[in-house]
Backbone as JSON Lines, residues from 0, in Angstrom:
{"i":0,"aa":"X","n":[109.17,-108.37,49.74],"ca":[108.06,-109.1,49.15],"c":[106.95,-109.26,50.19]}
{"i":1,"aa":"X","n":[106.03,-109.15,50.01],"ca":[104.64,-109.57,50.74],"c":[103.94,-110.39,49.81]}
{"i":2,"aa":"X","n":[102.77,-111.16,50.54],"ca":[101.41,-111.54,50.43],"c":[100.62,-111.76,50.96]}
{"i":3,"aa":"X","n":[99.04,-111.6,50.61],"ca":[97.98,-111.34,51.18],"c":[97.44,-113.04,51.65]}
{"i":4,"aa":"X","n":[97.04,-113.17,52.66],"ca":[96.65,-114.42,52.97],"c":[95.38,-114.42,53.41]}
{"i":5,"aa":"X","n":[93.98,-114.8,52.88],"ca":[92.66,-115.32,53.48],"c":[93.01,-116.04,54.26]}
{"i":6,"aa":"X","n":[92.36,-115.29,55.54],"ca":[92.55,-116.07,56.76],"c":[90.46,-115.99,57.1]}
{"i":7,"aa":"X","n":[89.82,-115.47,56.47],"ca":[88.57,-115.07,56.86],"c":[88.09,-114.82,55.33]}
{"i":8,"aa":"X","n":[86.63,-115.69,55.43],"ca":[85.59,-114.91,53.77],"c":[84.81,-113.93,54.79]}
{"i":9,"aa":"X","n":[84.51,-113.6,55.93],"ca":[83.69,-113.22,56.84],"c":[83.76,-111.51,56.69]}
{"i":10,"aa":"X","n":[82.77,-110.78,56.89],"ca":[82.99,-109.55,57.29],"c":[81.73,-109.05,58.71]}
{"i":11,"aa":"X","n":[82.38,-107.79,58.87],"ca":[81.27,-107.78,59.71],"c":[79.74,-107.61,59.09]}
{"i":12,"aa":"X","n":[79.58,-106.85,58.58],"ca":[78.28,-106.92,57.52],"c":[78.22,-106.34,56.16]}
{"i":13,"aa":"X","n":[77.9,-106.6,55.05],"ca":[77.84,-106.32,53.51],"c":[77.62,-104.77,53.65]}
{"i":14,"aa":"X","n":[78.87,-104.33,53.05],"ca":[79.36,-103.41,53.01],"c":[79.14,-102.14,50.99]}
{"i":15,"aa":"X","n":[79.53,-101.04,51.5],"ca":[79.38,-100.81,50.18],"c":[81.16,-101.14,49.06]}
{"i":16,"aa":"X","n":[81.95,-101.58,49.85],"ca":[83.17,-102.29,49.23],"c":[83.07,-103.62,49.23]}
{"i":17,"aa":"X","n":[84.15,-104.26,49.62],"ca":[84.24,-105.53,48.89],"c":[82.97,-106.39,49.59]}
{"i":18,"aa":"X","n":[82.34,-107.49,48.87],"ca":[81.65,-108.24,49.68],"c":[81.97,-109.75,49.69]}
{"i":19,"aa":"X","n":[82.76,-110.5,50.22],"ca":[82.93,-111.61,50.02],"c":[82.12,-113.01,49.56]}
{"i":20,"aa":"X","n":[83.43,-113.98,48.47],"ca":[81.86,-114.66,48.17],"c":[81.75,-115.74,48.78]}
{"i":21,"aa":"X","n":[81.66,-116.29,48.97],"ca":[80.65,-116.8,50.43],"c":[81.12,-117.05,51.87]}
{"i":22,"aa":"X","n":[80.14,-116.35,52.82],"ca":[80.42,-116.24,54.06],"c":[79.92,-117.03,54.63]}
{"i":23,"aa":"X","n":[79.9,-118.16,54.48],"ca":[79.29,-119.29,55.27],"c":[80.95,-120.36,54.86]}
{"i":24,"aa":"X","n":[81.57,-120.14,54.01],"ca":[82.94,-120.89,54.49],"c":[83.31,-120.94,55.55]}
{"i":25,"aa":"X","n":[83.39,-121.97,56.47],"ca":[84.21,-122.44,57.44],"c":[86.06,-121.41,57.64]}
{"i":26,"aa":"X","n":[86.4,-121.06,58.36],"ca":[87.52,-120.65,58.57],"c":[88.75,-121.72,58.28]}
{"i":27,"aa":"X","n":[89.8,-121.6,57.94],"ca":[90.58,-122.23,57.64],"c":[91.51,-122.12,59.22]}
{"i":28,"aa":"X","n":[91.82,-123.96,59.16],"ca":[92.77,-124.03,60.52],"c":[94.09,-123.4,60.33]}
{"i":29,"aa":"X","n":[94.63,-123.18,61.66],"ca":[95.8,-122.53,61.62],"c":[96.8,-124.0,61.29]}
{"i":30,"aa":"X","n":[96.66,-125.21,61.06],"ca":[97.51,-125.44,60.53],"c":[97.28,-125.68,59.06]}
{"i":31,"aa":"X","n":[96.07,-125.61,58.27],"ca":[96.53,-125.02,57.0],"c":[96.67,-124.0,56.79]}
{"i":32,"aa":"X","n":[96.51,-122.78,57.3],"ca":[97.45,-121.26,57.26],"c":[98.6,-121.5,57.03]}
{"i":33,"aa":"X","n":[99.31,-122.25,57.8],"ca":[100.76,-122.34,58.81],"c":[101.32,-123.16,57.21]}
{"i":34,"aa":"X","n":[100.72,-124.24,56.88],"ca":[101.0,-125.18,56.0],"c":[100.76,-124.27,54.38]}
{"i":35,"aa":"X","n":[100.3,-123.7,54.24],"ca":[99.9,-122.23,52.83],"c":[101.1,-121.36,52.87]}
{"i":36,"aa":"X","n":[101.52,-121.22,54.25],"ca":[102.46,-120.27,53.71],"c":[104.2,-120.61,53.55]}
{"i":37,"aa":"X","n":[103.8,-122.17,53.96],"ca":[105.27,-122.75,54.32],"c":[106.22,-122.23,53.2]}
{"i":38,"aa":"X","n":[105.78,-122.26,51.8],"ca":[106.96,-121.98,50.49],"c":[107.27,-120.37,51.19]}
{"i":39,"aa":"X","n":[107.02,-119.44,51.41],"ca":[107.39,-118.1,51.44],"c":[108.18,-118.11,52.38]}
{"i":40,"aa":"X","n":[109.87,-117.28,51.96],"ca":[110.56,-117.22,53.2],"c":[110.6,-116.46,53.84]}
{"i":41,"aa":"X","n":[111.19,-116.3,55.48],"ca":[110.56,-115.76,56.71],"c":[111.16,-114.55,56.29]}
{"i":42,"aa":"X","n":[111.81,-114.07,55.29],"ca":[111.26,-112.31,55.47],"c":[110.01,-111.65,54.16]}
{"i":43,"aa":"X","n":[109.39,-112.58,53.78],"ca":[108.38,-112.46,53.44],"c":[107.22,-111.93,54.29]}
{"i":44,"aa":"X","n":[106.69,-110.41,53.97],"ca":[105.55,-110.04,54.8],"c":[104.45,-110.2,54.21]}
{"i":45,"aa":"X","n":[103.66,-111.04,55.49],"ca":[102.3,-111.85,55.48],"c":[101.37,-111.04,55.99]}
{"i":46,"aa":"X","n":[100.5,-110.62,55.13],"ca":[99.22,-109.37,55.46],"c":[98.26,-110.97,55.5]}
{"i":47,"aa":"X","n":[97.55,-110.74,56.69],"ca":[96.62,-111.63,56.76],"c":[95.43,-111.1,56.55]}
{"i":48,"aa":"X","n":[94.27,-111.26,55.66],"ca":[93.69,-110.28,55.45],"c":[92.11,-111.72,55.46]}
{"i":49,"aa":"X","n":[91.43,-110.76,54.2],"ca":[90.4,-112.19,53.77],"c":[89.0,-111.2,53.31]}
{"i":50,"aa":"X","n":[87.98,-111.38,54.2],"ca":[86.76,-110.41,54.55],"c":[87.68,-109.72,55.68]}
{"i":51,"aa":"X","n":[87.33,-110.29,57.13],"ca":[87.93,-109.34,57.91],"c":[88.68,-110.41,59.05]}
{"i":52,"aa":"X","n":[90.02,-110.23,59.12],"ca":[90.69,-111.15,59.89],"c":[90.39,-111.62,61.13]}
{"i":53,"aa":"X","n":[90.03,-110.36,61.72],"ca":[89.89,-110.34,63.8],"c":[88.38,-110.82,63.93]}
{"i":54,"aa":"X","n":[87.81,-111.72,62.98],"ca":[86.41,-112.71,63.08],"c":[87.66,-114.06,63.02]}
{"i":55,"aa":"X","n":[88.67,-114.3,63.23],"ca":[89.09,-115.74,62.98],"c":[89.33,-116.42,64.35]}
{"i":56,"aa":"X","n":[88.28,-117.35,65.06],"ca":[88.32,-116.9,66.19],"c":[90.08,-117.78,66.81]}
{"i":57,"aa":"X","n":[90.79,-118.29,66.14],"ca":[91.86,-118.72,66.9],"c":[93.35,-117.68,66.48]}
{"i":58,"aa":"X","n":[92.71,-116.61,66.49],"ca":[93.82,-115.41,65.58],"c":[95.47,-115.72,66.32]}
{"i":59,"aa":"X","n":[95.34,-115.17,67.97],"ca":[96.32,-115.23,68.55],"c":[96.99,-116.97,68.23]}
{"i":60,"aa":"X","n":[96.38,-117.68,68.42],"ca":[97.26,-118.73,68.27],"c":[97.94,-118.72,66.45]}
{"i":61,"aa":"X","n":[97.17,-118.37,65.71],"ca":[97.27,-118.56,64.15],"c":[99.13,-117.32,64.41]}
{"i":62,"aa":"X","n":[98.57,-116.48,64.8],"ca":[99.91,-115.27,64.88],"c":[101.28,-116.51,65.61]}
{"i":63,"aa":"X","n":[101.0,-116.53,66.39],"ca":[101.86,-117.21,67.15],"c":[102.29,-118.58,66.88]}
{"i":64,"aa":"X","n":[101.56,-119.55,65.91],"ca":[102.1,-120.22,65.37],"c":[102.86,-119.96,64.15]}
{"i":65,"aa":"X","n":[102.56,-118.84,62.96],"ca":[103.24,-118.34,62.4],"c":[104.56,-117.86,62.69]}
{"i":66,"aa":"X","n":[104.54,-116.97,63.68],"ca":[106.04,-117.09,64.42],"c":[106.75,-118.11,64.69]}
{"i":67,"aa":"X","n":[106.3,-118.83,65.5],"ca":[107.12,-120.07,65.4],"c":[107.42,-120.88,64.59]}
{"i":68,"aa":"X","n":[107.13,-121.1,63.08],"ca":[107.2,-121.28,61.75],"c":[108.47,-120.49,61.3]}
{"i":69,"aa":"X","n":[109.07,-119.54,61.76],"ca":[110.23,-118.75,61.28],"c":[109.73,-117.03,60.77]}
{"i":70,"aa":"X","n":[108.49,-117.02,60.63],"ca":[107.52,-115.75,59.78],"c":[107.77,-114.9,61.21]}
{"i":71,"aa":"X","n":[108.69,-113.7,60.48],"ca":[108.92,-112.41,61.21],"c":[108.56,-111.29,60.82]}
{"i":72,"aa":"X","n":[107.57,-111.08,59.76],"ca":[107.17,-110.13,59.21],"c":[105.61,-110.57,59.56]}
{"i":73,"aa":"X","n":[104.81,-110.55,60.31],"ca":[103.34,-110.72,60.29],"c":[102.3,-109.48,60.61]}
{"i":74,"aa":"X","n":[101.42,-109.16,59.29],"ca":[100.5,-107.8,59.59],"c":[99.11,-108.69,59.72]}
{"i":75,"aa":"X","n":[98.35,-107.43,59.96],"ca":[96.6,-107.32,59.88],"c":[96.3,-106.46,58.99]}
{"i":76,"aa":"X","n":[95.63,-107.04,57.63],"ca":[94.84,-106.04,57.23],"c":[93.59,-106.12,57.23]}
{"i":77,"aa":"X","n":[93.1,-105.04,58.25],"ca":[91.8,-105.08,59.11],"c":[91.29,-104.02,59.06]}
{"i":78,"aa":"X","n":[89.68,-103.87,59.2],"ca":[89.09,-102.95,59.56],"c":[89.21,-102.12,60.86]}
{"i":79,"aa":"X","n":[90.09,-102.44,61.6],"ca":[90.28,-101.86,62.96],"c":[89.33,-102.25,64.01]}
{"i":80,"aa":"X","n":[88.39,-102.64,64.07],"ca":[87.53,-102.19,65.02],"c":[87.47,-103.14,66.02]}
{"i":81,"aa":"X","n":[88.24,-104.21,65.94],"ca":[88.21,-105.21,66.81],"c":[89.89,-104.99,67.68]}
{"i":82,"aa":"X","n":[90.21,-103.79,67.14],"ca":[91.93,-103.52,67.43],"c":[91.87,-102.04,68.68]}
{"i":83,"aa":"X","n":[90.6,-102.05,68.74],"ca":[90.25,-100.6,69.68],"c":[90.69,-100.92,71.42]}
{"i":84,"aa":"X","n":[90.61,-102.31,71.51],"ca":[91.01,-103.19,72.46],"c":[92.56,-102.88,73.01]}
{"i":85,"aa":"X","n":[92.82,-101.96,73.5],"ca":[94.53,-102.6,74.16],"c":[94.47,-103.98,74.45]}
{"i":86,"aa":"X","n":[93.59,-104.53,75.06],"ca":[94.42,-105.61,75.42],"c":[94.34,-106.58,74.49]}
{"i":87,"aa":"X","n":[93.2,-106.55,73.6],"ca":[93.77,-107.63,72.02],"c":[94.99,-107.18,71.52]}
{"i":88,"aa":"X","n":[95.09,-105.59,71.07],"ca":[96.16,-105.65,70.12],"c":[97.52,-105.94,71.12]}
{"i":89,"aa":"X","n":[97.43,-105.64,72.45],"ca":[98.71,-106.46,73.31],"c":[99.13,-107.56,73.45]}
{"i":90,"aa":"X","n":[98.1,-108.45,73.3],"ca":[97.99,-110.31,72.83],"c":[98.49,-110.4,71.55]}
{"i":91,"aa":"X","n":[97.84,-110.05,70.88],"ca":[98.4,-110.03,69.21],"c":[99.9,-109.59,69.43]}
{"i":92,"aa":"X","n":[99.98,-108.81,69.38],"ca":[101.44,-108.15,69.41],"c":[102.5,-109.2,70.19]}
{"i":93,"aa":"X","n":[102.29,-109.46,71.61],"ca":[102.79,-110.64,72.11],"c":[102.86,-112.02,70.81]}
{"i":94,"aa":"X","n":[101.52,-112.19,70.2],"ca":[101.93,-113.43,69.57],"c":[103.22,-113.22,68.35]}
{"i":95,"aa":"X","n":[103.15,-112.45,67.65],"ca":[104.32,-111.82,67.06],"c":[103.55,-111.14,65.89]}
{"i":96,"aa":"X","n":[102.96,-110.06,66.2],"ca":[102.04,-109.7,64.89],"c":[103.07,-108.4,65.22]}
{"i":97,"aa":"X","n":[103.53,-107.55,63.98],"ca":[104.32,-106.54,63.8],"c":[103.73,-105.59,63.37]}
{"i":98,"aa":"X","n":[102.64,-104.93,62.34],"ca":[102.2,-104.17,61.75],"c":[100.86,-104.64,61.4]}
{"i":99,"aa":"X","n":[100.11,-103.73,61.32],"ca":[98.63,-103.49,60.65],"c":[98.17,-102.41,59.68]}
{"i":100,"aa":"X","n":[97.15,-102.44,59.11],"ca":[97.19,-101.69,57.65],"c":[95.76,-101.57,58.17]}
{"i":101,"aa":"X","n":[94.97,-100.58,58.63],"ca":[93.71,-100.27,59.06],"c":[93.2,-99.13,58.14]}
{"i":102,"aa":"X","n":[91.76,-99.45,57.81],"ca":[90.89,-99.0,56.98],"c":[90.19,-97.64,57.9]}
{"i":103,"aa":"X","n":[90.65,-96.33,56.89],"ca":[89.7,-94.91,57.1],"c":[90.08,-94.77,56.3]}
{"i":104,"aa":"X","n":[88.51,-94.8,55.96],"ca":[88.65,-94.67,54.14],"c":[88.08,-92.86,53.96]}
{"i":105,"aa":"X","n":[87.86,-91.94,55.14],"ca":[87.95,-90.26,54.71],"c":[88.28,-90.19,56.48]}
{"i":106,"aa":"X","n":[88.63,-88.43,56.54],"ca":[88.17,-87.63,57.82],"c":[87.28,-87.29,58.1]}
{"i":107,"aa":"X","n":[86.32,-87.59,56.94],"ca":[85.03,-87.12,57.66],"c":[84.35,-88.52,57.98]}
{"i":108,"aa":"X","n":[84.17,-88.31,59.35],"ca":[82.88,-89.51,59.92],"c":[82.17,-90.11,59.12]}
{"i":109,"aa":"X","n":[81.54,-89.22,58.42],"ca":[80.15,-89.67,58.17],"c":[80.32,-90.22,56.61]}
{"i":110,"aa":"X","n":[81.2,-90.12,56.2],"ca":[81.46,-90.64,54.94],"c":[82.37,-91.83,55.28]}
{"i":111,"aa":"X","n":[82.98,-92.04,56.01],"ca":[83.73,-93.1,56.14],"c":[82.63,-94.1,56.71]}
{"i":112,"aa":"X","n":[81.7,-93.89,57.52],"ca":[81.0,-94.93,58.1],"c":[79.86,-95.27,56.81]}
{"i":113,"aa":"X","n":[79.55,-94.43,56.54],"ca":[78.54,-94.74,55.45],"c":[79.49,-96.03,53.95]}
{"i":114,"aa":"X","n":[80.42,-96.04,54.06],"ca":[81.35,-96.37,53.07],"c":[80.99,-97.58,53.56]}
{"i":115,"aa":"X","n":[81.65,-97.92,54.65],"ca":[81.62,-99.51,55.11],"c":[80.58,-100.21,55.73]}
{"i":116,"aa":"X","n":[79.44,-99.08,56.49],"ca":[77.61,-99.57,56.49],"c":[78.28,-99.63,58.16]}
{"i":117,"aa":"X","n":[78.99,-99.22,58.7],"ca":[78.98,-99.09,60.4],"c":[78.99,-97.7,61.16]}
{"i":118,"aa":"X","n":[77.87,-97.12,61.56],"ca":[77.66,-96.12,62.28],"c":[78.88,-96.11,63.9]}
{"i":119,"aa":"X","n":[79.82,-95.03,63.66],"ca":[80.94,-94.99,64.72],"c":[82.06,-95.62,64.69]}
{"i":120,"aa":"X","n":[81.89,-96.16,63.15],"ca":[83.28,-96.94,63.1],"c":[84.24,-96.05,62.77]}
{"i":121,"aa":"X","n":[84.07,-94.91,62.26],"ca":[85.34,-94.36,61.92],"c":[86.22,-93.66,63.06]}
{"i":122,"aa":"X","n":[85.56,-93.69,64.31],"ca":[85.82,-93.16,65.61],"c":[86.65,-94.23,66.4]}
{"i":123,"aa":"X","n":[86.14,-95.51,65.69],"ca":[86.62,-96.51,66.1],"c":[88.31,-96.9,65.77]}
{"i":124,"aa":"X","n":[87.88,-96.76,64.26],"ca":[89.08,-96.82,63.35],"c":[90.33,-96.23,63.84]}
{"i":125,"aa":"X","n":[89.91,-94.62,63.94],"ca":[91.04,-93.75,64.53],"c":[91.55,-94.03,65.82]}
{"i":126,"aa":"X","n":[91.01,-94.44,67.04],"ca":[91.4,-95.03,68.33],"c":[92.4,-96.37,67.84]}
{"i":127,"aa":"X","n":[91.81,-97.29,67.3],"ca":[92.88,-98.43,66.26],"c":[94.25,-97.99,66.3]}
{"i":128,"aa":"X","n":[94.22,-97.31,65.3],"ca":[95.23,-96.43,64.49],"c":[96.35,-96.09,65.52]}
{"i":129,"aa":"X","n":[95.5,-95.2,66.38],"ca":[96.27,-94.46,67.31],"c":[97.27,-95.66,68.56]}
{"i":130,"aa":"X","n":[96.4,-96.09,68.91],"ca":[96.62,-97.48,70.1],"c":[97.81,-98.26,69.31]}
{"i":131,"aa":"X","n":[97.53,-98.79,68.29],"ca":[98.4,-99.35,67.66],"c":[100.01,-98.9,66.99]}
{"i":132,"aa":"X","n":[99.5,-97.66,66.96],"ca":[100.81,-96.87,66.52],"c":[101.62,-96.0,68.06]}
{"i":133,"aa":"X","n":[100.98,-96.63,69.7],"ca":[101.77,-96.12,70.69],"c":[102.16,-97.17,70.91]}
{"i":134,"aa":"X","n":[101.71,-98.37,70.91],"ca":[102.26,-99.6,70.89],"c":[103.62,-99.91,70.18]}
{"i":135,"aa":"X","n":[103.36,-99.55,69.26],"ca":[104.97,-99.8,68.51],"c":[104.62,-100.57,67.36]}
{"i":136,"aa":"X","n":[103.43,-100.85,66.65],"ca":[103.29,-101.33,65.43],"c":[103.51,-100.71,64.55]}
{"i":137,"aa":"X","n":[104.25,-100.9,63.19],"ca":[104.11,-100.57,62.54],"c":[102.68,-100.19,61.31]}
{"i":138,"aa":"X","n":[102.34,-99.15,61.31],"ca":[100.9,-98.54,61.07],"c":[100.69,-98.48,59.33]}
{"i":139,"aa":"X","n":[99.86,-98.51,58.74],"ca":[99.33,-98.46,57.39],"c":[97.86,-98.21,57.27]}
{"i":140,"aa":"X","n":[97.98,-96.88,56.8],"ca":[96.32,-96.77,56.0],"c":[95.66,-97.09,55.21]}
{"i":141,"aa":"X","n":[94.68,-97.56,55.05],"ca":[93.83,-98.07,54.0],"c":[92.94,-97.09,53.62]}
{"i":142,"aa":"X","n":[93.01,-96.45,51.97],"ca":[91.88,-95.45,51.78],"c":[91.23,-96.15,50.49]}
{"i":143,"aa":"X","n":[90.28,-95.53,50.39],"ca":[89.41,-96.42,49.25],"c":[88.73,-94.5,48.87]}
{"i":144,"aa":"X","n":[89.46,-94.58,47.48],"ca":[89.39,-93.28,46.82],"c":[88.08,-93.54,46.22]}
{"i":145,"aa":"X","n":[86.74,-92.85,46.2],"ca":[85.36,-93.16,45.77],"c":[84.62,-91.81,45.68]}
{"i":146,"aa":"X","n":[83.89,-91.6,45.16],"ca":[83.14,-90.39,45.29],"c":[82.87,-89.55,46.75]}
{"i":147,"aa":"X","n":[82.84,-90.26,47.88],"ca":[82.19,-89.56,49.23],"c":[83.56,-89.09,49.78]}
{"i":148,"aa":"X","n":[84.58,-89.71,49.49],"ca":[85.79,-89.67,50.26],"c":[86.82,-89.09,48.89]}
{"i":149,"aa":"X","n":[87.14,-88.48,47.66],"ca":[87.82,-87.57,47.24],"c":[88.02,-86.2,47.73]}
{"i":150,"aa":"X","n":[87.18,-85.91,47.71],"ca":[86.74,-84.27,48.09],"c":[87.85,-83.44,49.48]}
{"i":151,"aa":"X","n":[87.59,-85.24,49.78],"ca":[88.54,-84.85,51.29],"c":[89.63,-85.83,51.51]}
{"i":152,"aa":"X","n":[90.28,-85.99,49.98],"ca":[91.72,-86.83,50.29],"c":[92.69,-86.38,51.3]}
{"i":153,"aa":"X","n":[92.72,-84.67,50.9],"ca":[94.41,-84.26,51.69],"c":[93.94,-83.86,52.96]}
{"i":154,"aa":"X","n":[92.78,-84.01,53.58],"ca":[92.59,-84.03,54.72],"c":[92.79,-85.12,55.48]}
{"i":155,"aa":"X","n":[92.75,-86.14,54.8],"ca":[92.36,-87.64,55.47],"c":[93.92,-87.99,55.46]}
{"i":156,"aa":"X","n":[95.31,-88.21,54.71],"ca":[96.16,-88.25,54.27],"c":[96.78,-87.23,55.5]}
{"i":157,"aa":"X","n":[96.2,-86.06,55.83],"ca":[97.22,-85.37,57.11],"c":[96.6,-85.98,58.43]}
{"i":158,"aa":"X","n":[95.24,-86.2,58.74],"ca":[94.69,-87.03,59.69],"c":[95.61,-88.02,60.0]}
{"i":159,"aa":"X","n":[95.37,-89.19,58.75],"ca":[96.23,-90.36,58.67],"c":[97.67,-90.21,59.97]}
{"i":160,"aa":"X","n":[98.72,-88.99,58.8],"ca":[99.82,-88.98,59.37],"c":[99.78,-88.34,61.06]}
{"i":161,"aa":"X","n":[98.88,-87.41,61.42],"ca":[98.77,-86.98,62.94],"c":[98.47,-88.45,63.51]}
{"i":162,"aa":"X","n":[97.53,-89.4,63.34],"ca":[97.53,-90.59,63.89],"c":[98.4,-91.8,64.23]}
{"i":163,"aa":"X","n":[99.67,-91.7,63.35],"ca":[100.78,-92.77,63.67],"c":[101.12,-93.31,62.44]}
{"i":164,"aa":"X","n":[100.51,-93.28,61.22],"ca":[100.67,-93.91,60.57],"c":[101.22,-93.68,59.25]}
{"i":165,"aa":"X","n":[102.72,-94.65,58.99],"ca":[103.8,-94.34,58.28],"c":[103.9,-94.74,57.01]}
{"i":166,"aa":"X","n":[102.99,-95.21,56.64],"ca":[102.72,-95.83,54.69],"c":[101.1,-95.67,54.9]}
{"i":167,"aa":"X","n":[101.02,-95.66,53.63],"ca":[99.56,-95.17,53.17],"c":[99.3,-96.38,51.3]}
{"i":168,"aa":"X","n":[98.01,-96.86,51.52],"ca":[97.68,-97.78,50.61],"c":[96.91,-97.08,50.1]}
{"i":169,"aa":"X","n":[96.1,-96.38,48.86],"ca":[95.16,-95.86,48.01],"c":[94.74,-96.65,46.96]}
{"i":170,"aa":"X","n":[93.35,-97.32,47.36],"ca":[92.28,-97.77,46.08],"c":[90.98,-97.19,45.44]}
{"i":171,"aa":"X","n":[90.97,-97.89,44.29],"ca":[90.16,-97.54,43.15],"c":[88.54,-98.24,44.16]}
């Protein structure tokens, strides 16, 4: 069992996917996180997701109090780009974060950046991906099936797998 938890309405900027509704909400404390997810039991996996998680600025502690809550299943589902960092995703990982589900939404550059409105993110994305999957996280793709990015599903899908990553998510 999983569920998705708003931990963030925030993104990095209005995108041509989801746009959250309103980004001027305050972040939610990690002890109502901690206190939201108390009914779910600890092998319940918690995708922390929202707009975009790695804007929450007390993440590592939020991870790490979750762990200590009994929650042994804890992901990111993130845009990557704040995960390009060894030494965040080594903190994270220390706090007890297990897996991430990172967004390349094609192989081609220029359609993937144009998708989400960030010039170099998809360069970004793939370093993510990669870092995270030598680390020892468990890895997940995020594709967002759309006109710019069909053309070049089974390219992106073998990309994906050369990069580390062992489940694959596909949206409308």
């Amino acid at each position: 069992a999983a569920i998705h938890v708003a931990i963030s309405s925030r993104t990095r900027q209005p995108d041509h996917l989801d746009w959250p509704a309103d980004p001027e909400l305050p972040f939610p404390s990690v002890e109502q996180i901690v206190e939201a997810v108390r009914p779910y039991p600890p092998r319940t996996l918690l995708w922390l997701g929202g707009g975009e998680p790695t804007l929450h600025p007390r993440l590592p502690l939020l991870i790490s109090s979750l762990a200590k809550a009994g929650h042994r299943h804890i992901g990111l589902d993130t845009d990557g780009l704040a995960l390009v960092s060894p030494a965040v995703l080594t903190t994270l990982k220390r706090a007890g974060l297990r897996c991430v589900r990172i967004a390349l939404h094609c192989s081609r550059p220029a359609a993937h950046d144009w998708l989400v409105g960030l010039p170099g993110s998809a360069r970004r994305a793939r370093k993510a991906i990669q870092r995270a999957a030598q680390l020892g996280l468990a890895v997940e793709g995020s594709v967002t099936v759309t006109r710019p990015t069909t053309d070049h599903l089974v390219e992106t899908v073998q990309l994906l797998g050369r990069l580390g990553v062992t489940s694959m998510r596909l949206r409308r």
